[in-house]
GROMACS .gro file of N, CA and C in nm:
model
  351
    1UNK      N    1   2.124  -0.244   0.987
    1UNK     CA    2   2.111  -0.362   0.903
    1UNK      C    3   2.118  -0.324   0.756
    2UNK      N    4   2.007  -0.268   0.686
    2UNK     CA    5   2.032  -0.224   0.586
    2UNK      C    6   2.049  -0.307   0.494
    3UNK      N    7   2.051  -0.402   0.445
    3UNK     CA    8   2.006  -0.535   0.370
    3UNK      C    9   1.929  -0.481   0.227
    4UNK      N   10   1.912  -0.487   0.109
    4UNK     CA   11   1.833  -0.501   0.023
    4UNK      C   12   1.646  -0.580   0.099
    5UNK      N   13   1.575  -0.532   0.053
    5UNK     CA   14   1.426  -0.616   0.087
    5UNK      C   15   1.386  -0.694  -0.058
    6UNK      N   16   1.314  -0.739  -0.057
    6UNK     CA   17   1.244  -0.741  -0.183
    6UNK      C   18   1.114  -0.786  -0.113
    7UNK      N   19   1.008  -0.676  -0.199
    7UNK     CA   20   0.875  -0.629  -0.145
    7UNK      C   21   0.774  -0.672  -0.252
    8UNK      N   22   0.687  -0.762  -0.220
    8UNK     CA   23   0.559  -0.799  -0.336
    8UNK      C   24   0.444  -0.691  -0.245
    9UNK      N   25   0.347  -0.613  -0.335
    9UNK     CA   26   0.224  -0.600  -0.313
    9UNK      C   27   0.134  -0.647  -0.350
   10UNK      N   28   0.045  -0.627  -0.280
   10UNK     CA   29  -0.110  -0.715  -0.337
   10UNK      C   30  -0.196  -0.601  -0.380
   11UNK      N   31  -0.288  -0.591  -0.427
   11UNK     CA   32  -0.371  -0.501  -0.501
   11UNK      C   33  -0.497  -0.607  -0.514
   12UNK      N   34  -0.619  -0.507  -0.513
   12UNK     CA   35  -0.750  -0.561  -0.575
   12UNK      C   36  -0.730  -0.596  -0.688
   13UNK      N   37  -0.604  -0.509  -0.822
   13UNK     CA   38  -0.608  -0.546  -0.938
   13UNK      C   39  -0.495  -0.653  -0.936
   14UNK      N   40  -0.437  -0.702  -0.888
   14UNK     CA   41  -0.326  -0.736  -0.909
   14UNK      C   42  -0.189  -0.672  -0.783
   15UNK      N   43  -0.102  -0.865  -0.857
   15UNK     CA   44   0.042  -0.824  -0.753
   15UNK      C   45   0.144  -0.665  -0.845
   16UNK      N   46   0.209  -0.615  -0.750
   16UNK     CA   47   0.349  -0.554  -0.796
   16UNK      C   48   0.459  -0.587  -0.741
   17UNK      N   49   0.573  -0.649  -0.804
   17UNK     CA   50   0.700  -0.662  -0.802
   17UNK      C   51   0.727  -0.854  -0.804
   18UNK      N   52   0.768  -0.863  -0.702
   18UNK     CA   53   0.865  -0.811  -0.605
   18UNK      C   54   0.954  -0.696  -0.637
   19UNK      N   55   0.973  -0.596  -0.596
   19UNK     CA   56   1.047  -0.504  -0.565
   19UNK      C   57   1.172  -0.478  -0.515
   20UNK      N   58   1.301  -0.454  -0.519
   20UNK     CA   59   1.417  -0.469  -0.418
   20UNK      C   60   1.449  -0.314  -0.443
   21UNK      N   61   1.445  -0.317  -0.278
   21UNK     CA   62   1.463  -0.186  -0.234
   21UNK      C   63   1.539  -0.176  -0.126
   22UNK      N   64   1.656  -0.108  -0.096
   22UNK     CA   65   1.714  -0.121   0.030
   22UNK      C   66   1.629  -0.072   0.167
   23UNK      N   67   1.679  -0.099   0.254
   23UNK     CA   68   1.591  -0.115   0.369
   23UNK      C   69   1.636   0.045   0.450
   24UNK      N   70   1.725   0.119   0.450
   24UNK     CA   71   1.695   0.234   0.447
   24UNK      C   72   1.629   0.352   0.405
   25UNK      N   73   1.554   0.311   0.319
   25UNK     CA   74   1.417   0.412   0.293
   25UNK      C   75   1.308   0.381   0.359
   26UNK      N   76   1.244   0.530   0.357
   26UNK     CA   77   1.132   0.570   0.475
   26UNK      C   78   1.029   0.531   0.361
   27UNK      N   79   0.896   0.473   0.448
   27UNK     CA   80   0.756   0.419   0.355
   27UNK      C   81   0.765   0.520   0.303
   28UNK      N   82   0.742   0.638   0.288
   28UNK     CA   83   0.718   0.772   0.174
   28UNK      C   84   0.834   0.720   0.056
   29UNK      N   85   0.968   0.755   0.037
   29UNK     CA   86   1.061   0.723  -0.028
   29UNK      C   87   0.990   0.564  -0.069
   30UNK      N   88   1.001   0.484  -0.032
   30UNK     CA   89   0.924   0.346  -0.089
   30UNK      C   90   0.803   0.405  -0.175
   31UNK      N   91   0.719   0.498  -0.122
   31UNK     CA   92   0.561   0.481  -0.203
   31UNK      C   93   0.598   0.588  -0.348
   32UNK      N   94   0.735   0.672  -0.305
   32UNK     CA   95   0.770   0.745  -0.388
   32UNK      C   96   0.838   0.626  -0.541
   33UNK      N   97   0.899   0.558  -0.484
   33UNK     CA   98   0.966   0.463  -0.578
   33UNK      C   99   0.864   0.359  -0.607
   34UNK      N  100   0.728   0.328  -0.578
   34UNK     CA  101   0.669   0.235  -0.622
   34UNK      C  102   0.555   0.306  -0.723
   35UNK      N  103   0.546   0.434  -0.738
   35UNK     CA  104   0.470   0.534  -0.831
   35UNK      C  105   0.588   0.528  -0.951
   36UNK      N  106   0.706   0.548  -0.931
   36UNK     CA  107   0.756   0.536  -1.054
   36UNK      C  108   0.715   0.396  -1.113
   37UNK      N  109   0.784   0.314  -1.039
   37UNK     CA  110   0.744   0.170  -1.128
   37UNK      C  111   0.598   0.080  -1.138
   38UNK      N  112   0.503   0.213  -1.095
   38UNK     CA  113   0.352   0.139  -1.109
   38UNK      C  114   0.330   0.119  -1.258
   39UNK      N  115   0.247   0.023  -1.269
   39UNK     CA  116   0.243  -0.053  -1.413
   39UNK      C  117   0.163   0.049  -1.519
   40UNK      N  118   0.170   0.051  -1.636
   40UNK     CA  119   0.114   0.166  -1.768
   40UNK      C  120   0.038   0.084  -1.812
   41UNK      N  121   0.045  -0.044  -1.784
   41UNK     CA  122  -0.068  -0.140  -1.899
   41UNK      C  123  -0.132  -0.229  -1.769
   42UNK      N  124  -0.243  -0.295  -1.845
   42UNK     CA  125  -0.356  -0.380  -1.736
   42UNK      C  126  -0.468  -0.327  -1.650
   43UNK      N  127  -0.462  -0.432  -1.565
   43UNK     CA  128  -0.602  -0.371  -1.458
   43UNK      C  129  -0.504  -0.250  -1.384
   44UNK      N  130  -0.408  -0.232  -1.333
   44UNK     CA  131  -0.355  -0.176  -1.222
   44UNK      C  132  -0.326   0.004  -1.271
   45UNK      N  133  -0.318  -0.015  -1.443
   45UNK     CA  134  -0.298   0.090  -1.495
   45UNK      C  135  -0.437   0.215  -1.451
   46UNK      N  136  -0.533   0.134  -1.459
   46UNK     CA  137  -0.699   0.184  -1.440
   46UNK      C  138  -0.695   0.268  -1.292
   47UNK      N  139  -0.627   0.236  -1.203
   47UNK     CA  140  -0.600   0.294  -1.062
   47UNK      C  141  -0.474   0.316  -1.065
   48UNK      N  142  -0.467   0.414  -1.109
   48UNK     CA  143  -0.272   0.455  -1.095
   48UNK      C  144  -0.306   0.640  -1.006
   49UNK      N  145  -0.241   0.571  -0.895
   49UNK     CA  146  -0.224   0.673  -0.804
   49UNK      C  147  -0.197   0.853  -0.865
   50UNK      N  148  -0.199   0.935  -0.842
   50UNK     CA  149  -0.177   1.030  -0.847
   50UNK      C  150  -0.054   1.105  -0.794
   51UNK      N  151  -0.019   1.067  -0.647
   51UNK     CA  152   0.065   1.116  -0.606
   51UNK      C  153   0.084   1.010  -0.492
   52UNK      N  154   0.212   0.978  -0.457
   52UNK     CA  155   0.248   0.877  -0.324
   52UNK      C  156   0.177   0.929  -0.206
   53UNK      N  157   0.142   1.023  -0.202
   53UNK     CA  158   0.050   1.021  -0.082
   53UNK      C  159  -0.065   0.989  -0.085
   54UNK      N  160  -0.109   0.911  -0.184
   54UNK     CA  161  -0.246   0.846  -0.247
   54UNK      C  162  -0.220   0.729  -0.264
   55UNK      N  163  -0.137   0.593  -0.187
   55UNK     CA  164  -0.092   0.491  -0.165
   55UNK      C  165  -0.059   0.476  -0.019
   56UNK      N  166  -0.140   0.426  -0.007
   56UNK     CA  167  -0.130   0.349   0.162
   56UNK      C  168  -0.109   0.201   0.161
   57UNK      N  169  -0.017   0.206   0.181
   57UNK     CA  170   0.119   0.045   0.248
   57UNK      C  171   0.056  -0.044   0.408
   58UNK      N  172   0.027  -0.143   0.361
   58UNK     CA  173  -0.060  -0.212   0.488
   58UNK      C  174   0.069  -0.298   0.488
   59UNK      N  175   0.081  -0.343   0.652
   59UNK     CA  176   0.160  -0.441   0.689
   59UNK      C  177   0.128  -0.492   0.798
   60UNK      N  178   0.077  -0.643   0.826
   60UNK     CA  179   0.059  -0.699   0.916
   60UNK      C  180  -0.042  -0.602   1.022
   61UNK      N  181  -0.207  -0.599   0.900
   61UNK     CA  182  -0.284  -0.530   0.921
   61UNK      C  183  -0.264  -0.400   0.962
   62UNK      N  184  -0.168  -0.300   0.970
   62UNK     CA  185  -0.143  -0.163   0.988
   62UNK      C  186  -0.133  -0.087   0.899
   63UNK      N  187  -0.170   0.001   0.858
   63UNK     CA  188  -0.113   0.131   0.794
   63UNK      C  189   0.003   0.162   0.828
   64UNK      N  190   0.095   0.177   0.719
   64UNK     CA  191   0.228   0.242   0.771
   64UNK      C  192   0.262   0.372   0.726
   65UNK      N  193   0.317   0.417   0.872
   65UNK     CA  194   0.321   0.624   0.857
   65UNK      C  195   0.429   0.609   0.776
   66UNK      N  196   0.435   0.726   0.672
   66UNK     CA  197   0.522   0.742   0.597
   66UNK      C  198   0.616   0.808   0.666
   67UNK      N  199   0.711   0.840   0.759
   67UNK     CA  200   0.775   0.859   0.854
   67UNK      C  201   0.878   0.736   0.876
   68UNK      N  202   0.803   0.592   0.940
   68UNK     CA  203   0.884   0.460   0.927
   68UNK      C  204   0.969   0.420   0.814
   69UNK      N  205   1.099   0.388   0.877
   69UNK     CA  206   1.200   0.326   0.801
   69UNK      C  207   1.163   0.181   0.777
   70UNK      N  208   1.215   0.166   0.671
   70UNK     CA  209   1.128  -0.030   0.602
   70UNK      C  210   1.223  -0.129   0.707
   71UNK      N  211   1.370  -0.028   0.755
   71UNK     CA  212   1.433  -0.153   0.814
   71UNK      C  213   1.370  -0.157   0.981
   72UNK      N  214   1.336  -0.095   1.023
   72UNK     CA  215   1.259  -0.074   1.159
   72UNK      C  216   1.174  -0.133   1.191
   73UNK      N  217   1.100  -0.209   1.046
   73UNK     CA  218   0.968  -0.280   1.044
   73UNK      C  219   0.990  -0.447   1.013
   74UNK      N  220   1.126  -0.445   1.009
   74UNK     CA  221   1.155  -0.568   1.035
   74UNK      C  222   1.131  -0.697   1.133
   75UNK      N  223   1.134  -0.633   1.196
   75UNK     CA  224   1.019  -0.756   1.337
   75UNK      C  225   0.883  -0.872   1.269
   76UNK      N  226   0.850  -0.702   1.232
   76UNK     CA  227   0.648  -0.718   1.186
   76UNK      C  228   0.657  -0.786   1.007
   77UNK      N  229   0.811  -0.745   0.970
   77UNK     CA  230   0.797  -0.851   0.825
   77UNK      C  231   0.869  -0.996   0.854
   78UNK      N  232   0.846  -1.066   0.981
   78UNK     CA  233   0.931  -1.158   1.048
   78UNK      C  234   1.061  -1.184   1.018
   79UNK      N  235   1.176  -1.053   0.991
   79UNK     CA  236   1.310  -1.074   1.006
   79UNK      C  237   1.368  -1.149   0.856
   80UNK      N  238   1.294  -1.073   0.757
   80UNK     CA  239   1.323  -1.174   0.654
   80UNK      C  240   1.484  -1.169   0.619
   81UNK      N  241   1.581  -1.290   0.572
   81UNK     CA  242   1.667  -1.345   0.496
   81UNK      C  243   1.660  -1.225   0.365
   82UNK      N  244   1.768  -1.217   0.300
   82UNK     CA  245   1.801  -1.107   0.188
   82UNK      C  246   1.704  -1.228   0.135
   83UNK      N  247   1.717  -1.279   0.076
   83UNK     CA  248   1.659  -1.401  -0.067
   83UNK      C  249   1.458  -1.419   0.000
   84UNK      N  250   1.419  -1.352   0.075
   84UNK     CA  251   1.281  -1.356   0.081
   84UNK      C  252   1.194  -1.293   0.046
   85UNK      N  253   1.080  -1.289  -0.008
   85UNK     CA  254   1.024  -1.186  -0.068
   85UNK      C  255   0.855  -1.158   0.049
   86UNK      N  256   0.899  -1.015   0.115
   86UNK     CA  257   0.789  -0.985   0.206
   86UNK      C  258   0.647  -0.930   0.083
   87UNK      N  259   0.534  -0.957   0.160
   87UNK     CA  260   0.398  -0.888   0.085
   87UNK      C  261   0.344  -0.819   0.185
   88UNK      N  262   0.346  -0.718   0.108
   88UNK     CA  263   0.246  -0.633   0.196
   88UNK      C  264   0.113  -0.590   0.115
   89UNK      N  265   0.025  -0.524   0.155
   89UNK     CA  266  -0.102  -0.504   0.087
   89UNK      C  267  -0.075  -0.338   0.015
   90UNK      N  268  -0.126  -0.289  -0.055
   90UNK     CA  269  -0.130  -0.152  -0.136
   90UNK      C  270  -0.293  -0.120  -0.154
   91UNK      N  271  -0.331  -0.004  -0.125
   91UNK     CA  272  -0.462   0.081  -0.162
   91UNK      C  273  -0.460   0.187  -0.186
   92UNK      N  274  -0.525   0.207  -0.291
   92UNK     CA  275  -0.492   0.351  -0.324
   92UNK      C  276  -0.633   0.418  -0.353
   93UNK      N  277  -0.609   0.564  -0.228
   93UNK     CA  278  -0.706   0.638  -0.140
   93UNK      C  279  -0.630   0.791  -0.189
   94UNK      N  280  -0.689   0.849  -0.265
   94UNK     CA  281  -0.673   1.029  -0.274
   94UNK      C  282  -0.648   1.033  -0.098
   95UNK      N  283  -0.540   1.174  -0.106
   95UNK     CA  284  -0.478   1.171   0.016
   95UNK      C  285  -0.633   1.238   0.097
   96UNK      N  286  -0.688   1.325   0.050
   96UNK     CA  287  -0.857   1.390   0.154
   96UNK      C  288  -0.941   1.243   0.144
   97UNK      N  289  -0.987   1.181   0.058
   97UNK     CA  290  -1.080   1.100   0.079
   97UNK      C  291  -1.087   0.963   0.234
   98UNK      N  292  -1.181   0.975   0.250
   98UNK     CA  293  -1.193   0.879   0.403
   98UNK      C  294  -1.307   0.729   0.357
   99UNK      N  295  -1.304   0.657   0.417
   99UNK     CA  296  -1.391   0.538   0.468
   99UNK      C  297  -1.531   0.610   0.495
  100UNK      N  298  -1.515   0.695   0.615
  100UNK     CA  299  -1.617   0.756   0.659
  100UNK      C  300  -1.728   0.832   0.556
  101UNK      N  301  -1.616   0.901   0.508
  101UNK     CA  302  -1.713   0.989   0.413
  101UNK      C  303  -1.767   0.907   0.285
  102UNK      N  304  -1.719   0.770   0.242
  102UNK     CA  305  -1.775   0.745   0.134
  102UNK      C  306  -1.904   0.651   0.171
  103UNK      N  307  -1.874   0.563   0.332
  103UNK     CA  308  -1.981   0.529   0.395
  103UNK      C  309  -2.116   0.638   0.393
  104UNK      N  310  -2.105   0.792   0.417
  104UNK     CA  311  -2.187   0.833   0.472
  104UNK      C  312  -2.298   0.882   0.344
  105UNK      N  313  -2.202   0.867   0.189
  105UNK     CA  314  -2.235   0.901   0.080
  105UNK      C  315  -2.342   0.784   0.044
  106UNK      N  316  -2.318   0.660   0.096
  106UNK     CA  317  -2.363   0.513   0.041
  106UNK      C  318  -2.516   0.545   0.117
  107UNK      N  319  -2.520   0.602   0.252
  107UNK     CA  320  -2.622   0.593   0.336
  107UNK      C  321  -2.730   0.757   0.298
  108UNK      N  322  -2.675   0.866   0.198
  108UNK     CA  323  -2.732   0.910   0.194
  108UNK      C  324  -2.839   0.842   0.023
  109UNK      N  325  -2.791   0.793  -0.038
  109UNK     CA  326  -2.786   0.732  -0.141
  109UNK      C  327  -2.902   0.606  -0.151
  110UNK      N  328  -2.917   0.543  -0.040
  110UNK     CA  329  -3.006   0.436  -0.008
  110UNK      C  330  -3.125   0.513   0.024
  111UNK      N  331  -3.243   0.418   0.041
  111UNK     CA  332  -3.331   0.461   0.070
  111UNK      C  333  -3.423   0.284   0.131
  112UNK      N  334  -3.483   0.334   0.282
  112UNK     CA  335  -3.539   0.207   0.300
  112UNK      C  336  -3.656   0.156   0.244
  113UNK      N  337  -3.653   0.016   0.280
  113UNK     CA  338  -3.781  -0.017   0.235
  113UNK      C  339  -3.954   0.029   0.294
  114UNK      N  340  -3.928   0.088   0.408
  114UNK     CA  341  -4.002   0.081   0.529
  114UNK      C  342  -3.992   0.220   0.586
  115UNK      N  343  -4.162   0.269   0.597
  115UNK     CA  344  -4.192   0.390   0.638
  115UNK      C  345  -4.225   0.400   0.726
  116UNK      N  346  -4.187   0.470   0.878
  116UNK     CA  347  -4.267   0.459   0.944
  116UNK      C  348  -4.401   0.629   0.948
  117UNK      N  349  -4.468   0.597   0.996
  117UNK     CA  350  -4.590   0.680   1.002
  117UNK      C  351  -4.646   0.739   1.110
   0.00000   0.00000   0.00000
């Protein structure tokens, strides 16, 4: 197929793009090309990734392996028309950092109200 996409993200700080990107690049190549054109000014500037492997691409609640081709994922972006603009979600996570570990930081960090004896 191979079609042009055009890709909006969502962000806690804010949207990026829409984007048009042909549909033969792999999510890496995408997260690679969306670090170049991440924004220098605003909220979004404040979280500017480090390296594309510190951008994780959600789609239709998944993580997508940087491995997947964008045109492969066409199903799950419901088959869009060249003239549509898909959204997917963007977070940006240092490639070591986890959920887990910042949970386990929050719980060492608290302290209850309640002693038992």
């Amino acid at each position: 197929m191979s079609d042009e996409l055009h890709i909006r993200l969502r962000h806690t700080q804010g949207d990026i793009g829409p984007i048009e990107v042909p549909g033969s690049l792999t999510v890496l190549q995408f997260k690679e090309r969306l670090l170049s054109d991440w924004p220098r000014e605003g909220a979004l500037a404040l979280e500017t990734p480090a390296s594309a492997s510190d951008l994780k691409i959600i789609l239709s609640g998944k993580f997508l392996e940087s491995s997947q081709v964008l045109d492969d994922l066409r199903p799950s972006m419901g088959d869009p028309k060249s003239d549509f603009v898909v959204t997917m979600h963007c977070v940006v996570r240092a490639a070591g950092s986890s959920k887990s570990s910042a949970r386990s930081k929050e719980k060492d960090k608290s302290t209850g109200c309640c002693a038992v004896q």
